Amino acid sequence: MLVIVMSVSCLICSVGLAGLSLRAAARVAVLERWSGICLVLGLSLLGIALYGARG
C-alpha cells in the first residue's frame, strides 16, 4: 500500500513540475529534468506494486 501511495505521489509531482515549467521560462531545463525523474520513479514504483500484487 505504501508503494502505491509513493508511486501516485511521484506521478502527481511529475505533472506539477511539468506544469510549473510552462510558467517559469528561466528554469525550464531543471524543472523538466526533475519532472522526468519523478515520472520514471513513479512508474517504476507502480510496476513494483503491481508485480507484488500479482504474486
PDB file of C-alpha atoms in Angstrom:
ATOM      1  CA  MET A   1       0.000   0.000   0.000  1.00  0.00           C
ATOM      2  CA  LEU A   2       2.836   2.365   0.848  1.00  0.00           C
ATOM      3  CA  VAL A   3       4.475   1.750  -2.531  1.00  0.00           C
ATOM      4  CA  ILE A   4       1.239   2.675  -4.316  1.00  0.00           C
ATOM      5  CA  VAL A   5       0.950   5.918  -2.346  1.00  0.00           C
ATOM      6  CA  MET A   6       4.575   6.784  -3.115  1.00  0.00           C
ATOM      7  CA  SER A   7       4.005   5.990  -6.784  1.00  0.00           C
ATOM      8  CA  VAL A   8       0.946   8.219  -7.051  1.00  0.00           C
ATOM      9  CA  SER A   9       2.788  10.984  -5.175  1.00  0.00           C
ATOM     10  CA  CYS A  10       5.689  10.828  -7.618  1.00  0.00           C
ATOM     11  CA  LEU A  11       3.350  10.911 -10.615  1.00  0.00           C
ATOM     12  CA  ILE A  12       1.467  13.919  -9.210  1.00  0.00           C
ATOM     13  CA  CYS A  13       4.768  15.641  -8.503  1.00  0.00           C
ATOM     14  CA  SER A  14       5.883  14.953 -12.066  1.00  0.00           C
ATOM     15  CA  VAL A  15       2.758  16.552 -13.531  1.00  0.00           C
ATOM     16  CA  GLY A  16       3.083  19.513 -11.161  1.00  0.00           C
ATOM     17  CA  LEU A  17       6.694  20.132 -12.127  1.00  0.00           C
ATOM     18  CA  ALA A  18       5.848  19.890 -15.830  1.00  0.00           C
ATOM     19  CA  GLY A  19       3.067  22.434 -15.365  1.00  0.00           C
ATOM     20  CA  LEU A  20       5.364  24.696 -13.385  1.00  0.00           C
ATOM     21  CA  SER A  21       7.982  24.543 -16.130  1.00  0.00           C
ATOM     22  CA  LEU A  22       5.474  26.127 -18.517  1.00  0.00           C
ATOM     23  CA  ARG A  23       5.335  29.226 -16.309  1.00  0.00           C
ATOM     24  CA  ALA A  24       8.997  29.561 -15.298  1.00  0.00           C
ATOM     25  CA  ALA A  25      10.825  30.099 -18.574  1.00  0.00           C
ATOM     26  CA  ALA A  26      14.193  30.656 -16.898  1.00  0.00           C
ATOM     27  CA  ARG A  27      14.200  27.254 -15.163  1.00  0.00           C
ATOM     28  CA  VAL A  28      12.618  25.046 -17.824  1.00  0.00           C
ATOM     29  CA  ALA A  29      15.568  22.651 -18.151  1.00  0.00           C
ATOM     30  CA  VAL A  30      15.858  21.975 -14.433  1.00  0.00           C
ATOM     31  CA  LEU A  31      12.117  21.542 -13.910  1.00  0.00           C
ATOM     32  CA  GLU A  32      11.735  19.258 -16.926  1.00  0.00           C
ATOM     33  CA  ARG A  33      14.649  17.120 -15.730  1.00  0.00           C
ATOM     34  CA  TRP A  34      13.107  16.682 -12.278  1.00  0.00           C
ATOM     35  CA  SER A  35       9.719  16.061 -13.853  1.00  0.00           C
ATOM     36  CA  GLY A  36      11.204  13.242 -15.898  1.00  0.00           C
ATOM     37  CA  ILE A  37      12.968  11.769 -12.880  1.00  0.00           C
ATOM     38  CA  CYS A  38       9.733  11.806 -10.873  1.00  0.00           C
ATOM     39  CA  LEU A  39       7.849  10.243 -13.783  1.00  0.00           C
ATOM     40  CA  VAL A  40      10.323   7.376 -14.153  1.00  0.00           C
ATOM     41  CA  LEU A  41      10.415   6.818 -10.396  1.00  0.00           C
ATOM     42  CA  GLY A  42       6.621   6.861 -10.131  1.00  0.00           C
ATOM     43  CA  LEU A  43       6.149   4.412 -12.985  1.00  0.00           C
ATOM     44  CA  SER A  44       8.840   2.130 -11.578  1.00  0.00           C
ATOM     45  CA  LEU A  45       7.191   2.100  -8.179  1.00  0.00           C
ATOM     46  CA  LEU A  46       3.830   1.417  -9.802  1.00  0.00           C
ATOM     47  CA  GLY A  47       5.332  -1.535 -11.654  1.00  0.00           C
ATOM     48  CA  ILE A  48       6.819  -2.877  -8.423  1.00  0.00           C
ATOM     49  CA  ALA A  49       3.471  -2.516  -6.659  1.00  0.00           C
ATOM     50  CA  LEU A  50       1.596  -4.281  -9.452  1.00  0.00           C
ATOM     51  CA  TYR A  51       4.173  -7.057  -9.627  1.00  0.00           C
ATOM     52  CA  GLY A  52       3.947  -7.523  -5.858  1.00  0.00           C
ATOM     53  CA  ALA A  53       0.153  -7.669  -6.005  1.00  0.00           C
ATOM     54  CA  ARG A  54       0.278 -10.468  -8.562  1.00  0.00           C
ATOM     55  CA  GLY A  55       2.386 -12.818  -6.518  1.00  0.00           C
TER      56      GLY A  55
END
